[in-house]
PDB file of C-alpha atoms in Angstrom:
ATOM      1  CA  GLU I 479      54.579 134.218 -21.937  1.00 70.00           C
ATOM      2  CA  PRO I 480      57.569 136.536 -20.700  1.00 68.00           C
ATOM      3  CA  GLY I 481      60.128 134.578 -17.865  1.00 79.00           C
ATOM      4  CA  ALA I 482      58.759 131.459 -19.708  1.00 85.00           C
ATOM      5  CA  VAL I 483      61.829 128.843 -19.846  1.00 89.00           C
ATOM      6  CA  PRO I 484      60.827 125.665 -22.068  1.00 89.00           C
ATOM      7  CA  VAL I 485      61.885 122.347 -20.419  1.00 90.00           C
ATOM      8  CA  HIS I 486      62.285 119.297 -22.670  1.00 86.00           C
ATOM      9  CA  CYS I 487      62.683 116.053 -21.389  1.00 85.00           C
ATOM     10  CA  SER I 488      64.978 114.096 -24.669  1.00 79.00           C
ATOM     11  CA  ARG I 489      67.903 114.531 -26.600  1.00 76.00           C
ATOM     12  CA  THR I 490      67.333 117.474 -28.922  1.00 78.00           C
ATOM     13  CA  SER I 491      69.531 116.123 -31.541  1.00 77.00           C
ATOM     14  CA  GLY I 492      66.600 114.986 -33.730  1.00 77.00           C
ATOM     15  CA  GLY I 493      63.136 113.755 -33.696  1.00 79.00           C
ATOM     16  CA  ARG I 494      60.478 115.313 -30.939  1.00 79.00           C
ATOM     17  CA  GLY I 495      63.327 117.019 -29.042  1.00 78.00           C
ATOM     18  CA  ALA I 496      65.032 118.794 -31.802  1.00 84.00           C
ATOM     19  CA  GLY I 497      61.612 120.190 -33.204  1.00 86.00           C
ATOM     20  CA  ALA I 498      60.716 121.496 -29.671  1.00 85.00           C
ATOM     21  CA  MET I 499      64.426 123.204 -29.229  1.00 85.00           C
ATOM     22  CA  THR I 500      63.649 124.508 -32.464  1.00 87.00           C
ATOM     23  CA  ALA I 501      60.508 126.201 -31.619  1.00 89.00           C
ATOM     24  CA  ALA I 502      61.712 127.266 -28.138  1.00 87.00           C
ATOM     25  CA  LEU I 503      64.793 129.413 -30.362  1.00 84.00           C
ATOM     26  CA  THR I 504      62.585 130.802 -33.009  1.00 87.00           C
ATOM     27  CA  ALA I 505      60.299 131.886 -30.467  1.00 86.00           C
ATOM     28  CA  GLY I 506      63.382 133.906 -29.053  1.00 83.00           C
ATOM     29  CA  HIS I 507      63.993 132.292 -25.622  1.00 84.00           C
ATOM     30  CA  ALA I 508      66.819 132.944 -24.351  1.00 84.00           C
ATOM     31  CA  VAL I 509      66.819 130.071 -21.568  1.00 88.00           C
ATOM     32  CA  ALA I 510      66.161 126.641 -22.111  1.00 90.00           C
ATOM     33  CA  LEU I 511      66.631 123.258 -20.189  1.00 91.00           C
ATOM     34  CA  TRP I 512      66.357 120.013 -21.446  1.00 88.00           C
ATOM     35  CA  ARG I 513      68.048 116.893 -20.547  1.00 88.00           C
ATOM     36  CA  ARG I 514      70.664 114.278 -23.021  1.00 84.00           C
ATOM     37  CA  CYS I 515      68.429 111.304 -22.624  1.00 77.00           C
ATOM     38  CA  ASP I 516      66.549 108.606 -24.710  1.00 69.00           C
ATOM     39  CA  GLU I 517      62.889 109.098 -25.350  1.00 69.00           C
ATOM     40  CA  THR I 518      62.773 105.778 -23.239  1.00 74.00           C
ATOM     41  CA  HIS I 519      62.871 107.104 -20.080  1.00 76.00           C
ATOM     42  CA  THR I 520      60.100 106.698 -17.446  1.00 80.00           C
ATOM     43  CA  ASP I 521      60.664 109.866 -15.166  1.00 83.00           C
ATOM     44  CA  CYS I 522      59.959 112.927 -17.058  1.00 85.00           C
ATOM     45  CA  ALA I 523      57.024 114.010 -14.767  1.00 88.00           C
ATOM     46  CA  GLU I 524      59.982 114.236 -12.363  1.00 90.00           C
ATOM     47  CA  PHE I 525      62.229 115.964 -14.790  1.00 90.00           C
ATOM     48  CA  HIS I 526      59.732 118.620 -15.203  1.00 89.00           C
ATOM     49  CA  ASP I 527      58.673 118.995 -11.894  1.00 92.00           C
ATOM     50  CA  ARG I 528      62.279 119.473 -10.446  1.00 93.00           C
ATOM     51  CA  ALA I 529      62.922 121.253 -13.165  1.00 92.00           C
ATOM     52  CA  ALA I 530      60.209 124.142 -12.253  1.00 91.00           C
ATOM     53  CA  ALA I 531      61.475 123.876  -8.766  1.00 92.00           C
ATOM     54  CA  LEU I 532      64.418 124.843 -10.082  1.00 92.00           C
ATOM     55  CA  LEU I 533      63.859 127.669 -12.150  1.00 91.00           C
ATOM     56  CA  ALA I 534      61.464 128.973  -8.929  1.00 90.00           C
ATOM     57  CA  GLU I 535      64.324 128.783  -6.518  1.00 90.00           C
ATOM     58  CA  ALA I 536      66.741 130.436  -8.725  1.00 89.00           C
ATOM     59  CA  GLY I 537      64.496 133.324  -9.480  1.00 87.00           C
ATOM     60  CA  THR I 538      66.107 135.202 -12.293  1.00 85.00           C
ATOM     61  CA  ALA I 539      67.975 133.583 -15.189  1.00 84.00           C
ATOM     62  CA  HIS I 540      71.540 134.993 -14.735  1.00 83.00           C
ATOM     63  CA  ARG I 541      71.344 132.366 -11.393  1.00 88.00           C
ATOM     64  CA  LEU I 542      70.781 129.444 -13.338  1.00 90.00           C
ATOM     65  CA  PRO I 543      74.478 128.736 -14.802  1.00 89.00           C
ATOM     66  CA  GLU I 544      75.720 128.611 -10.773  1.00 91.00           C
ATOM     67  CA  ARG I 545      72.957 126.235  -9.804  1.00 92.00           C
ATOM     68  CA  ILE I 546      73.200 123.863 -13.040  1.00 93.00           C
ATOM     69  CA  ARG I 547      77.230 123.777 -12.358  1.00 92.00           C
ATOM     70  CA  THR I 548      76.299 122.633  -8.573  1.00 93.00           C
ATOM     71  CA  LEU I 549      73.697 119.897 -10.290  1.00 92.00           C
ATOM     72  CA  ARG I 550      76.916 118.886 -12.349  1.00 90.00           C
ATOM     73  CA  ASN I 551      79.076 118.941  -9.756  1.00 91.00           C
ATOM     74  CA  LEU I 552      76.824 117.017  -7.473  1.00 91.00           C
ATOM     75  CA  ASN I 553      76.777 113.977 -10.350  1.00 88.00           C
ATOM     76  CA  ALA I 554      80.246 114.318 -11.191  1.00 87.00           C
ATOM     77  CA  ASP I 555      81.211 110.905  -9.835  1.00 87.00           C
ATOM     78  CA  PRO I 556      78.995 107.930 -10.666  1.00 81.00           C
ATOM     79  CA  ALA I 557      80.324 106.044  -8.231  1.00 86.00           C
ATOM     80  CA  VAL I 558      79.194 108.311  -5.532  1.00 85.00           C
ATOM     81  CA  PRO I 559      75.498 109.160  -6.330  1.00 79.00           C
ATOM     82  CA  ASP I 560      73.598 112.299  -4.747  1.00 87.00           C
ATOM     83  CA  PRO I 561      70.286 110.886  -4.781  1.00 89.00           C
ATOM     84  CA  ASP I 562      68.724 114.675  -4.463  1.00 91.00           C
ATOM     85  CA  SER I 563      70.205 115.739  -7.269  1.00 91.00           C
ATOM     86  CA  ALA I 564      69.927 112.531  -9.857  1.00 89.00           C
ATOM     87  CA  TRP I 565      67.338 113.771 -11.563  1.00 90.00           C
ATOM     88  CA  ALA I 566      69.381 116.092 -12.895  1.00 91.00           C
ATOM     89  CA  ARG I 567      72.148 113.793 -14.181  1.00 87.00           C
ATOM     90  CA  ASP I 568      71.914 115.095 -17.717  1.00 88.00           C
ATOM     91  CA  ILE I 569      70.395 118.393 -17.726  1.00 91.00           C
ATOM     92  CA  VAL I 570      71.720 121.045 -20.238  1.00 90.00           C
ATOM     93  CA  LEU I 571      71.066 124.782 -20.050  1.00 91.00           C
ATOM     94  CA  ILE I 572      70.928 126.976 -22.831  1.00 87.00           C
ATOM     95  CA  TYR I 573      72.147 130.586 -21.202  1.00 84.00           C
ATOM     96  CA  ASP I 574      72.110 133.206 -24.045  1.00 80.00           C
ATOM     97  CA  PRO I 575      71.339 136.718 -22.258  1.00 72.00           C
ATOM     98  CA  PRO I 576      70.060 139.240 -24.899  1.00 70.00           C
ATOM     99  CA  HIS I 577      72.689 141.923 -22.999  1.00 71.00           C
ATOM    100  CA  GLY I 578      75.252 139.638 -22.729  1.00 68.00           C
ATOM    101  CA  PRO I 579      78.329 140.534 -24.488  1.00 65.00           C
ATOM    102  CA  PRO I 580      78.509 139.290 -28.051  1.00 61.00           C
ATOM    103  CA  LEU I 581      79.849 136.000 -29.236  1.00 55.00           C
ATOM    104  CA  PRO I 582      82.900 135.660 -30.815  1.00 56.00           C
ATOM    105  CA  ASP I 583      83.253 136.903 -34.551  1.00 63.00           C
ATOM    106  CA  GLY I 584      86.185 134.588 -35.260  1.00 65.00           C
ATOM    107  CA  PRO I 585      86.349 130.723 -35.327  1.00 65.00           C
ATOM    108  CA  LEU I 586      85.911 128.881 -31.683  1.00 55.00           C
ATOM    109  CA  ARG I 587      88.946 127.757 -30.116  1.00 64.00           C
ATOM    110  CA  ALA I 588      89.857 125.619 -27.043  1.00 61.00           C
ATOM    111  CA  PRO I 589      91.427 127.447 -24.255  1.00 59.00           C
ATOM    112  CA  ARG I 590      95.008 126.978 -24.014  1.00 66.00           C
ATOM    113  CA  LEU I 591      96.385 124.506 -21.121  1.00 62.00           C
ATOM    114  CA  ARG I 592      98.069 125.876 -18.261  1.00 60.00           C
ATOM    115  CA  PRO I 593     101.352 124.557 -17.834  1.00 61.00           C
ATOM    116  CA  GLY I 594     102.311 121.744 -16.138  1.00 56.00           C
ATOM    117  CA  ARG I 595      98.551 120.212 -16.776  1.00 50.00           C
ATOM    118  CA  PRO I 596      98.356 117.174 -18.407  1.00 52.00           C
ATOM    119  CA  SER I 597      97.008 117.425 -21.625  1.00 47.00           C
TER     120      SER I 597
END
């Protein structure tokens, strides 16, 4: 359905997660959410509910990267957890807008470090 965003609640490196991500990408979805967690967790319903709320609040795909970045920043320090964003601790966003800039043709490389910054 147009505007649908696949959401999956486990790693996509193998098993059911890999199958779910392959199906989403094969279907042509330019946006997908999942989280990097093992399959033994018990809070899938909460993740799916909160992901649905996040998608509804964002409204459009181009607003999602900023929202995901904010959630990651709130979870950046494990010593100071934010209970309202803990559900998104391992959230991952695939965002490949069809009208975005083309991907680079050459090999990927790490960005250059700014002078004076430790490596």
